[in-house]
Amino acid sequence: MLEIENVSKVFPGRRSLFGKSEPVVALDQVSLSVRKGGCFGLVGESGSGKTTLTRSILRLDVPTSGRILFEGQDLASLSPAALRHIRARIQIVFQDPYASLNPRMSVHDIVAEPLVIHRDVMGLDNRQRTDRAVELLALVGLGAQHLHRYPHEFSGGQRQRIGIARALATNPDLILLDEPTSALDVSVQAQVLNLLIDLQDRLSLTYLFISHDLGVIRYVCDEIALIWRGKIVEKGQTAAVFDNPASEYARMLIAAMPEVRSAATRE
Amino acid sequence: MNAQGSVPESARRYALRRALFRFSQSGLSLVGLALVVTLLMIAVFGPSLAPYPEHLGGAVNTAARFRPPSLAHPFGTNELGQDVFSLVLGGTRVSVLAGLAVVMLGTLIGTVVGAIAGYAGGWTDEILMRISDLKLTVPGLILAMAVAAALGPGILNMVIAIALSWWPGYARLVRGEVMAKKEELFVTAARAIGAGPGRILFRHILPNILTPVIVKMSLDMGFAILTVASLGFIGIGVKPPTPEWGSLLSVARGYMPDYWWTAIFPGLAIFTAVFGFNLLGDGLRDVFDPKARR
């Protein structure tokens, strides 16, 4: 469904009074393949290039080299109109549910906005959009009574549900989850994760799940890749990678995972 | 699939109803609204409400000079025996409407220039900002005088002249705010959904920078009214027989403190106008900014 072929992204160094700083290689020959209906986990630490990759997939950044194919179409070769149509089918849920919702827009307007932007595809009038917004809120566990509230009236978990509802509005096929739970309380994380798993089953979605939390990835994803300083250092089936890591980095990460032991064994 | 049942009205109507409700919750903003509406009504109908409409055209009554306030002349009479109440009513039109027009025009130009500069960045930004810097180096009143002198006297020319010296302040304000908001995650989110530049600017960025612009507008209304008065004082703008608060005040200056009513009432009119617009601005901010609500 989504093919990433040898994608590199280099940010040129800044020229200043004291000479030029080194160019930053954010992505180095990254190749991934996300299977339709699957959940692909991308694991890496801060600064490893995860976010640059999502920005490239959404074409908010243009890769320096390499190709990104969505259902066989090269995103770079698309006309602006065709790109807009593709954007209805690839959606994203951001890490920070506080900054990713416009504070001046009501929940209704936030959730209905993709429907307005893609009205040529969705073909809904004002009234139908309001109904669809209620339907989407119900899907993520919120109610019609939340429709006319503003983001600041919600908790972090609820805001993330609003973000998920917005991502689902246009019936997308692929959803990029950019650390969707890492800004949430641990107790809320589990609820949101379960919601995501449930939605994937019900709406037959494909996920590209980005996280630095191996535990979360192991819980949700069936395939994973490890990214380190812009390079993919390991990829494979989740179980295989966890049981039998090939690279030093993977072994290190897995060894560093906190384990839950009973009080008796700890003492 | 619509488990929650459908809602009784469309979201837009609900938002409007809610905004009106929120506005009506604050007594002071209602006072401001009442003052501003009254002023606008007087501005429109003032000359026909005046008890001595002939004085507005320049008629004098030297037998009744400097009468103190009485029932016949609630604000007294001036050095020409004209009814000050009539003059203040008649002067509302020039002062308030010209002030309003200046601020609106200045905001419009400034917002467009600032939004384009802040959003586009790069060379566009440089060029637009250097132009507005150039405007800022020339004192506003002098520039307005020069423009008004070039265009010739008249209310419209005066408004254009002041607005031309007024917009750079808004351009700088809006540019800075746009640049800050452009980097917000919700703007990235909108771009990822597929929103175009127009939608991002008008739906996501501009509503979020409305508060400082409205506050500046309400503060500027007073300055604009004063600038209109200043230009009237130096003889550019309104021709003498037409009453205008600023020129009424400046003439009355010479008769203080003995004939205080000739100065106090035009001054009170200016005060009321500025006060009303400030209260209204506060109320509007509460409606537009749900976060600032207490």
Coordinates of C-alpha atoms in Angstrom, one line a residue:
Chain A
M1 CA 0.0 0.0 0.0
L2 CA 2.7 2.4 1.0
E3 CA 6.2 1.9 -0.5
I4 CA 9.1 4.0 0.7
E5 CA 12.1 3.5 -1.6
N6 CA 15.6 4.7 -0.7
V7 CA 14.3 8.0 0.7
S8 CA 16.9 10.4 1.9
K9 CA 16.4 13.8 3.3
V10 CA 19.3 16.2 3.8
F11 CA 18.8 19.6 5.4
P12 CA 21.5 21.9 4.1
G13 CA 23.8 23.5 6.7
R14 CA 23.1 27.1 7.6
R15 CA 25.5 29.8 6.4
S16 CA 26.4 32.2 9.2
L17 CA 29.1 34.8 9.9
F18 CA 31.4 32.1 11.1
G19 CA 31.2 29.7 8.2
K20 CA 28.8 27.0 7.2
S21 CA 27.4 24.4 9.6
E22 CA 27.4 20.7 8.6
P23 CA 24.4 19.6 6.6
V24 CA 22.0 17.3 8.6
V25 CA 21.2 13.9 7.1
A26 CA 17.7 13.3 8.6
L27 CA 16.9 10.2 6.5
D28 CA 19.5 8.0 4.8
Q29 CA 18.3 5.6 2.2
V30 CA 15.2 4.5 4.1
S31 CA 13.1 1.8 2.5
L32 CA 9.9 0.5 4.0
S33 CA 6.9 -1.3 2.8
V34 CA 3.6 -1.0 4.6
R35 CA 1.1 -3.8 3.9
K36 CA -2.5 -3.1 3.4
G37 CA -4.5 -3.8 6.6
G38 CA -1.4 -4.1 8.7
C39 CA 0.1 -2.1 11.4
F40 CA 3.7 -1.1 10.8
G41 CA 5.7 0.1 13.7
L42 CA 8.5 2.5 13.3
V43 CA 10.7 2.8 16.4
G44 CA 13.4 5.3 17.0
E45 CA 14.7 7.7 19.6
S46 CA 14.3 11.5 19.4
G47 CA 16.0 13.0 16.4
S48 CA 16.2 9.7 14.5
G49 CA 14.2 10.9 11.6
K50 CA 10.8 9.5 12.4
T51 CA 9.0 12.9 12.1
T52 CA 10.8 13.8 8.9
L53 CA 9.6 10.6 7.4
T54 CA 6.0 11.3 8.3
R55 CA 6.3 14.8 6.9
S56 CA 7.7 13.4 3.7
I57 CA 4.9 10.9 3.4
L58 CA 2.4 13.8 3.8
R59 CA 4.5 15.8 1.4
L60 CA 5.0 18.6 3.9
D61 CA 8.6 18.0 3.2
V62 CA 10.1 16.9 -0.1
P63 CA 12.7 14.1 0.1
T64 CA 16.1 14.9 -1.3
S65 CA 16.1 11.6 -3.2
G66 CA 14.1 8.4 -3.4
R67 CA 10.5 7.7 -4.0
I68 CA 7.4 7.4 -1.9
L69 CA 4.6 5.3 -3.6
F70 CA 1.0 5.2 -2.4
E71 CA -0.8 2.4 -4.1
G72 CA 1.8 2.4 -6.9
Q73 CA 1.6 6.2 -7.5
D74 CA 4.7 8.3 -6.9
L75 CA 3.7 11.2 -4.7
A76 CA 6.3 13.4 -6.3
S77 CA 4.8 13.0 -9.8
L78 CA 1.2 13.9 -8.8
S79 CA -0.5 17.1 -9.9
P80 CA -1.7 19.4 -7.0
A81 CA -5.3 18.2 -7.6
A82 CA -4.3 14.5 -7.5
L83 CA -2.2 15.2 -4.4
R84 CA -5.2 16.7 -2.7
H85 CA -7.2 13.6 -3.4
I86 CA -4.5 11.4 -2.0
R87 CA -4.5 13.5 1.1
A88 CA -8.0 12.5 1.8
R89 CA -6.8 8.9 1.9
I90 CA -3.7 9.4 4.0
Q91 CA -4.4 11.0 7.4
I92 CA -2.3 11.7 10.5
V93 CA -2.8 11.8 14.2
F94 CA -0.2 14.0 15.9
Q95 CA 1.7 13.4 19.1
D96 CA 0.6 16.6 20.9
P97 CA -3.2 16.8 21.2
Y98 CA -2.9 20.3 22.8
A99 CA -1.2 21.9 19.8
S100 CA -2.7 20.0 16.9
L101 CA -6.3 21.4 17.4
N102 CA -7.1 25.0 16.4
P103 CA -8.2 26.6 19.7
R104 CA -10.6 28.9 17.8
M105 CA -12.6 26.1 16.2
S106 CA -15.3 24.1 17.8
V107 CA -15.1 20.3 17.8
H108 CA -17.6 20.3 15.1
D109 CA -15.6 22.6 12.8
I110 CA -12.4 20.6 13.5
V111 CA -13.9 17.2 12.7
A112 CA -15.9 18.5 9.7
E113 CA -13.0 20.5 8.2
P114 CA -11.6 17.6 6.1
L115 CA -15.2 17.1 4.8
V116 CA -15.3 20.7 3.7
I117 CA -11.9 20.6 2.1
H118 CA -12.7 17.4 0.3
R119 CA -16.3 18.2 -0.4
D120 CA -15.8 17.4 -4.1
V121 CA -15.1 13.8 -3.0
M122 CA -17.3 13.5 0.0
G123 CA -20.3 15.4 -1.5
L124 CA -22.0 16.3 1.8
D125 CA -23.9 19.5 2.5
N126 CA -23.7 21.5 5.7
R127 CA -26.4 19.5 7.5
Q128 CA -24.9 16.1 6.5
R129 CA -21.5 17.2 7.6
T130 CA -22.9 18.0 11.1
D131 CA -24.5 14.5 11.2
R132 CA -21.2 12.9 10.0
A133 CA -19.3 14.8 12.7
V134 CA -21.7 13.4 15.4
E135 CA -21.2 9.9 13.9
L136 CA -17.4 10.3 14.0
L137 CA -17.5 11.5 17.6
A138 CA -19.5 8.4 18.5
L139 CA -16.9 6.3 16.8
V140 CA -14.2 7.6 19.0
G141 CA -16.3 7.5 22.2
L142 CA -17.4 11.1 22.4
G143 CA -21.0 12.3 22.2
A144 CA -23.1 14.9 20.4
Q145 CA -23.0 17.0 23.5
H146 CA -19.3 17.7 22.8
L147 CA -20.0 19.0 19.3
H148 CA -20.0 22.7 20.1
R149 CA -17.3 22.8 22.7
Y150 CA -13.8 24.1 22.1
P151 CA -10.6 22.1 22.5
H152 CA -9.5 23.8 25.7
E153 CA -12.6 22.3 27.4
F154 CA -11.3 18.7 27.0
S155 CA -8.7 16.5 28.6
G156 CA -5.6 15.3 26.7
G157 CA -7.2 11.9 26.0
Q158 CA -10.4 13.4 24.8
R159 CA -8.5 15.8 22.6
Q160 CA -6.6 12.9 21.1
R161 CA -9.9 11.3 20.4
I162 CA -11.0 14.4 18.6
G163 CA -7.7 14.3 16.6
I164 CA -8.5 10.7 15.7
A165 CA -12.1 11.6 14.7
R166 CA -10.7 14.3 12.4
A167 CA -8.3 11.8 10.8
L168 CA -11.2 9.4 10.2
A169 CA -13.5 11.9 8.6
T170 CA -12.7 11.3 5.0
N171 CA -12.7 7.5 5.3
P172 CA -8.9 7.3 4.8
D173 CA -7.1 4.0 4.0
L174 CA -3.8 4.8 5.7
I175 CA -3.3 6.6 9.0
L176 CA 0.0 7.8 10.2
L177 CA 0.1 7.7 14.0
D178 CA 3.0 9.9 15.1
E179 CA 3.5 8.9 18.7
P180 CA -0.3 9.2 19.4
T181 CA -0.1 8.2 23.0
S182 CA 3.2 9.5 24.2
A183 CA 1.8 12.8 25.4
L184 CA -0.9 11.1 27.5
D185 CA -1.2 9.8 31.0
V186 CA -0.4 6.1 31.2
S187 CA -3.9 5.2 32.2
V188 CA -5.3 7.1 29.2
Q189 CA -2.7 5.6 26.8
A190 CA -4.2 2.2 27.1
Q191 CA -7.7 3.5 26.4
V192 CA -6.5 5.3 23.3
L193 CA -4.4 2.3 22.1
N194 CA -7.4 0.0 22.5
L195 CA -9.6 2.5 20.6
L196 CA -7.0 2.5 17.8
I197 CA -6.9 -1.3 17.6
D198 CA -10.7 -1.4 17.7
L199 CA -11.0 1.2 14.9
Q200 CA -8.5 -0.7 12.8
D201 CA -10.6 -3.8 12.9
R202 CA -13.9 -2.0 12.3
L203 CA -12.8 0.3 9.5
S204 CA -10.1 -2.0 8.0
L205 CA -7.4 0.7 8.3
T206 CA -3.7 0.5 7.7
Y207 CA -1.5 2.1 10.4
L208 CA 2.0 3.4 10.3
F209 CA 2.6 3.6 14.0
I210 CA 5.6 5.7 15.0
S211 CA 6.8 5.5 18.6
H212 CA 9.8 5.4 20.8
D213 CA 8.0 3.0 23.1
L214 CA 8.7 -0.6 22.3
G215 CA 6.1 -1.8 24.6
V216 CA 3.3 0.0 22.8
I217 CA 4.6 -1.1 19.4
R218 CA 4.8 -4.7 20.5
Y219 CA 1.2 -4.5 21.7
V220 CA -0.2 -3.0 18.5
C221 CA 2.0 -3.8 15.5
D222 CA 2.7 -6.9 13.4
E223 CA 5.7 -5.6 11.6
I224 CA 8.3 -3.2 12.9
A225 CA 11.4 -1.3 11.7
L226 CA 14.0 0.3 13.9
I227 CA 15.4 3.6 12.8
W228 CA 18.6 5.1 14.1
R229 CA 20.1 8.4 13.0
G230 CA 18.1 8.3 9.8
K231 CA 19.0 4.7 8.9
I232 CA 16.8 1.6 9.1
V233 CA 18.9 -0.7 11.3
E234 CA 16.4 -3.6 11.5
K235 CA 13.1 -4.6 10.2
G236 CA 10.9 -7.7 10.3
Q237 CA 7.9 -9.3 12.0
T238 CA 7.4 -8.0 15.5
A239 CA 7.7 -11.3 17.2
A240 CA 10.8 -12.2 15.2
V241 CA 12.5 -8.9 16.0
F242 CA 11.7 -9.2 19.7
D243 CA 12.7 -12.8 20.0
N244 CA 15.8 -12.7 17.9
P245 CA 17.1 -9.2 17.3
A246 CA 19.7 -9.1 14.6
S247 CA 21.3 -5.7 15.3
E248 CA 23.2 -4.4 18.3
Y249 CA 20.8 -1.5 18.5
A250 CA 17.8 -3.7 18.6
R251 CA 19.3 -5.9 21.4
M252 CA 20.2 -2.8 23.4
L253 CA 16.6 -1.4 23.1
I254 CA 15.0 -4.6 24.0
A255 CA 17.3 -5.1 26.9
A256 CA 16.4 -1.6 28.1
M257 CA 12.6 -2.4 28.1
P258 CA 11.2 -2.2 31.6
E259 CA 9.8 -5.6 32.6
V260 CA 6.9 -6.1 34.9
R261 CA 7.8 -8.5 37.6
S262 CA 5.9 -9.5 40.7
A263 CA 7.0 -8.0 44.0
A264 CA 8.1 -11.5 45.2
T265 CA 10.7 -11.9 42.4
R266 CA 12.0 -8.4 42.8
E267 CA 13.0 -9.1 46.4
Chain B
M1 CA -25.0 4.4 12.1
N2 CA -25.9 7.7 13.7
A3 CA -26.2 6.4 17.3
Q4 CA -26.5 9.7 19.1
G5 CA -29.4 10.9 17.1
S6 CA -29.2 14.0 15.0
V7 CA -28.8 17.5 16.5
P8 CA -31.6 19.9 16.2
E9 CA -29.8 22.8 14.4
S10 CA -26.8 23.4 12.3
A11 CA -23.6 24.2 14.0
R12 CA -23.2 27.6 12.5
R13 CA -26.5 28.9 13.9
Y14 CA -25.6 27.4 17.3
A15 CA -22.2 29.2 17.3
L16 CA -23.9 32.5 16.5
R17 CA -26.5 32.1 19.2
R18 CA -23.8 31.2 21.7
A19 CA -21.7 34.2 20.7
L20 CA -24.6 36.5 21.3
F21 CA -25.4 34.9 24.6
R22 CA -21.8 35.3 25.7
F23 CA -21.7 38.9 24.7
S24 CA -24.9 39.7 26.5
Q25 CA -23.5 38.2 29.7
S26 CA -21.2 41.1 30.2
G27 CA -22.9 44.3 31.3
L28 CA -20.0 46.6 30.4
S29 CA -19.8 45.3 26.8
L30 CA -23.5 46.0 26.5
V31 CA -22.9 49.5 27.8
G32 CA -20.2 49.9 25.2
L33 CA -22.4 48.5 22.5
A34 CA -25.2 50.9 23.5
L35 CA -22.8 53.9 23.5
V36 CA -21.4 53.0 20.1
V37 CA -24.8 52.3 18.6
T38 CA -26.1 55.7 20.0
L39 CA -23.0 57.4 18.5
L40 CA -23.5 55.8 15.1
M41 CA -27.2 56.8 15.2
I42 CA -26.3 60.4 16.1
A43 CA -23.7 60.3 13.4
V44 CA -26.3 59.3 10.8
F45 CA -29.3 61.3 12.1
G46 CA -27.5 64.0 14.2
P47 CA -28.2 67.0 11.9
S48 CA -31.9 66.3 11.8
L49 CA -32.1 65.9 15.6
A50 CA -30.4 69.2 16.3
P51 CA -32.7 71.8 18.0
Y52 CA -31.0 74.6 16.0
P53 CA -30.2 73.0 12.6
E54 CA -29.5 76.5 11.1
H55 CA -26.4 76.8 13.4
L56 CA -24.9 73.7 11.7
G57 CA -24.8 75.7 8.4
G58 CA -22.9 78.5 10.0
A59 CA -25.8 80.8 11.1
V60 CA -24.9 83.0 14.1
N61 CA -27.0 84.7 16.8
T62 CA -24.8 87.3 18.4
A63 CA -27.5 88.4 20.8
A64 CA -27.2 85.1 22.6
R65 CA -23.4 84.8 23.0
F66 CA -22.0 82.6 25.8
R67 CA -25.3 81.7 27.4
P68 CA -24.7 79.1 30.1
P69 CA -26.5 75.7 29.8
S70 CA -30.2 76.1 30.1
L71 CA -33.4 74.3 28.9
A72 CA -33.3 76.2 25.6
H73 CA -29.5 75.5 25.2
P74 CA -28.7 72.3 27.2
F75 CA -24.9 72.7 26.4
G76 CA -25.0 76.6 26.4
T77 CA -24.0 78.7 23.5
N78 CA -20.6 79.7 22.1
E79 CA -18.9 82.9 21.1
L80 CA -21.1 83.2 18.0
G81 CA -24.3 82.5 19.9
Q82 CA -24.6 79.0 18.3
D83 CA -26.2 76.2 20.3
V84 CA -23.3 73.9 21.4
F85 CA -25.7 70.9 21.8
S86 CA -26.6 71.2 18.1
L87 CA -22.9 71.6 17.1
V88 CA -21.9 68.5 19.1
L89 CA -24.7 66.5 17.6
G90 CA -23.8 67.6 14.1
G91 CA -20.1 67.1 14.7
T92 CA -20.6 63.4 15.6
R93 CA -20.9 62.5 11.9
V94 CA -17.4 63.8 10.9
S95 CA -15.6 62.7 14.0
V96 CA -17.0 59.2 14.5
L97 CA -17.4 58.2 10.9
A98 CA -14.1 59.5 9.8
G99 CA -12.4 57.9 12.8
L100 CA -14.1 54.6 12.1
A101 CA -13.3 54.8 8.4
V102 CA -9.6 55.5 9.2
V103 CA -9.3 52.5 11.5
M104 CA -11.2 50.2 9.2
L105 CA -9.2 51.2 6.1
G106 CA -5.9 51.1 8.1
T107 CA -6.7 47.6 9.5
L108 CA -7.8 46.3 6.1
I109 CA -4.6 47.4 4.3
G110 CA -2.4 46.5 7.2
T111 CA -3.9 43.1 7.7
V112 CA -3.6 42.2 4.0
V113 CA 0.0 43.4 3.8
G114 CA 1.0 41.9 7.1
A115 CA -0.7 38.5 6.4
I116 CA 0.9 38.2 3.0
A117 CA 4.3 39.3 4.3
G118 CA 4.2 36.9 7.3
Y119 CA 2.8 34.0 5.4
A120 CA 4.9 34.2 2.2
G121 CA 8.2 35.2 3.9
G122 CA 11.3 35.6 1.9
W123 CA 11.6 38.4 -0.6
T124 CA 7.9 39.3 -0.5
D125 CA 8.2 39.8 3.3
E126 CA 11.4 41.9 2.8
I127 CA 9.8 44.2 0.2
L128 CA 6.5 44.8 2.0
M129 CA 8.2 45.4 5.4
R130 CA 10.7 47.8 4.0
I131 CA 7.8 49.8 2.4
S132 CA 6.0 49.9 5.8
D133 CA 9.2 50.9 7.5
L134 CA 9.5 53.7 5.1
K135 CA 6.0 54.8 6.1
L136 CA 6.9 54.6 9.8
T137 CA 9.9 56.9 9.4
V138 CA 7.6 59.8 8.4
P139 CA 5.5 61.1 11.3
G140 CA 1.9 60.2 10.7
L141 CA 0.4 63.6 11.0
I142 CA 3.0 65.2 8.7
L143 CA 2.4 62.5 6.1
A144 CA -1.4 62.9 6.4
M145 CA -0.9 66.7 6.0
A146 CA 1.1 66.2 2.8
V147 CA -1.3 63.6 1.4
A148 CA -4.3 65.8 2.2
A149 CA -2.6 68.8 0.7
A150 CA -1.9 66.9 -2.4
L151 CA -5.4 65.5 -2.7
G152 CA -7.1 68.7 -1.7
P153 CA -9.3 69.2 1.4
G154 CA -12.4 67.2 2.1
I155 CA -13.5 64.5 4.5
L156 CA -12.8 61.5 2.1
N157 CA -9.3 62.8 1.3
M158 CA -8.6 63.3 5.0
V159 CA -9.7 59.7 5.7
I160 CA -7.5 58.4 2.9
A161 CA -4.6 60.5 4.1
I162 CA -4.8 59.3 7.7
A163 CA -5.3 55.7 6.7
L164 CA -2.2 55.8 4.5
S165 CA -0.2 56.7 7.6
W166 CA -2.1 54.3 9.8
W167 CA -1.7 50.9 8.2
P168 CA 2.0 50.1 8.9
G169 CA 1.3 49.6 12.6
Y170 CA -1.3 46.9 11.7
A171 CA 1.0 45.4 9.1
R172 CA 3.8 44.8 11.6
L173 CA 1.4 43.5 14.3
V174 CA -0.3 41.1 11.9
R175 CA 3.0 40.0 10.3
G176 CA 4.5 39.1 13.6
E177 CA 1.4 37.2 14.8
V178 CA 1.1 35.3 11.5
M179 CA 4.7 34.3 11.6
A180 CA 4.3 32.9 15.1
K181 CA 1.0 31.1 14.3
K182 CA 2.3 29.7 11.0
E183 CA 4.5 27.3 12.9
E184 CA 1.8 26.0 15.1
L185 CA 1.0 22.3 14.9
F186 CA -2.6 22.9 14.0
V187 CA -1.5 24.7 10.9
T188 CA 0.6 21.8 9.9
A189 CA -2.4 19.6 10.6
A190 CA -4.5 21.7 8.3
R191 CA -1.9 21.5 5.6
A192 CA -1.8 17.7 6.0
I193 CA -5.5 17.5 5.6
G194 CA -5.1 19.3 2.3
A195 CA -6.1 22.8 3.1
G196 CA -4.9 25.5 0.7
P197 CA -3.1 28.7 1.6
G198 CA -6.3 30.8 1.6
R199 CA -8.1 28.5 3.9
I200 CA -5.1 28.2 6.3
L201 CA -4.7 31.9 6.4
F202 CA -8.3 32.9 6.8
R203 CA -9.7 29.9 8.8
H204 CA -6.7 28.9 10.9
I205 CA -4.3 31.8 11.3
L206 CA -6.3 35.0 11.1
P207 CA -9.0 34.0 13.6
N208 CA -6.2 33.2 16.1
I209 CA -4.7 36.7 15.8
L210 CA -8.0 38.6 16.0
T211 CA -7.6 39.5 19.6
P212 CA -4.6 41.8 19.4
V213 CA -6.0 43.4 16.2
I214 CA -9.4 44.1 17.8
V215 CA -7.7 45.5 20.9
K216 CA -5.5 47.7 18.8
M217 CA -8.5 48.8 16.7
S218 CA -10.5 49.8 19.8
L219 CA -7.5 51.7 21.2
D220 CA -6.9 53.3 17.9
M221 CA -10.4 54.6 17.5
G222 CA -9.6 57.2 20.1
F223 CA -6.4 58.2 18.4
A224 CA -8.1 58.3 15.0
I225 CA -10.8 60.6 16.3
L226 CA -8.1 62.8 17.8
T227 CA -6.1 62.8 14.5
V228 CA -9.2 63.8 12.6
A229 CA -9.6 66.6 15.1
S230 CA -6.0 67.6 14.8
L231 CA -6.2 67.9 11.0
G232 CA -9.4 69.9 11.4
F233 CA -7.6 72.2 13.8
I234 CA -4.8 73.0 11.3
G235 CA -7.4 73.6 8.6
I236 CA -7.0 70.4 6.5
G237 CA -10.1 68.3 6.2
V238 CA -13.4 69.8 7.3
K239 CA -14.3 73.2 6.1
P240 CA -15.1 75.7 8.9
P241 CA -18.9 75.9 9.0
T242 CA -19.2 72.1 9.3
P243 CA -19.0 71.4 13.1
E244 CA -16.4 68.9 14.2
W245 CA -15.5 68.0 17.8
G246 CA -11.8 68.7 17.5
S247 CA -12.3 72.1 16.0
L248 CA -15.1 73.0 18.5
L249 CA -12.6 72.1 21.3
S250 CA -9.7 74.1 19.8
V251 CA -11.8 77.2 19.3
A252 CA -13.3 76.9 22.8
R253 CA -9.8 76.6 24.3
G254 CA -9.5 80.4 24.3
Y255 CA -12.7 80.9 26.4
M256 CA -11.7 78.7 29.3
P257 CA -12.4 78.7 32.2
D258 CA -15.2 81.4 32.2
Y259 CA -17.2 79.8 29.4
W260 CA -16.4 76.2 30.3
W261 CA -19.4 74.7 28.6
T262 CA -18.1 75.5 25.1
A263 CA -15.1 73.1 25.7
I264 CA -16.5 70.6 28.2
F265 CA -19.3 69.2 26.1
P266 CA -17.3 68.6 22.9
G267 CA -14.6 67.1 25.1
L268 CA -17.2 64.8 26.8
A269 CA -18.4 63.7 23.4
I270 CA -14.9 62.6 22.5
F271 CA -14.5 60.9 25.8
T272 CA -17.8 59.0 25.4
A273 CA -16.9 57.9 21.9
V274 CA -13.5 56.6 23.0
F275 CA -14.9 54.9 26.2
G276 CA -17.7 53.3 24.2
F277 CA -15.4 51.9 21.6
N278 CA -13.1 50.5 24.2
L279 CA -15.9 48.7 26.1
L280 CA -17.2 47.3 22.9
G281 CA -13.7 46.1 21.9
D282 CA -13.4 44.3 25.2
G283 CA -16.8 42.6 24.7
L284 CA -15.9 41.6 21.2
R285 CA -12.7 40.1 22.4
D286 CA -14.6 37.9 24.9
V287 CA -16.8 36.6 22.1
F288 CA -14.0 35.9 19.7
D289 CA -11.6 34.5 22.2
P290 CA -13.3 31.7 24.2
K291 CA -10.1 31.2 26.2
A292 CA -10.0 34.7 27.6
R293 CA -13.5 34.2 29.0
R294 CA -13.7 34.2 32.8

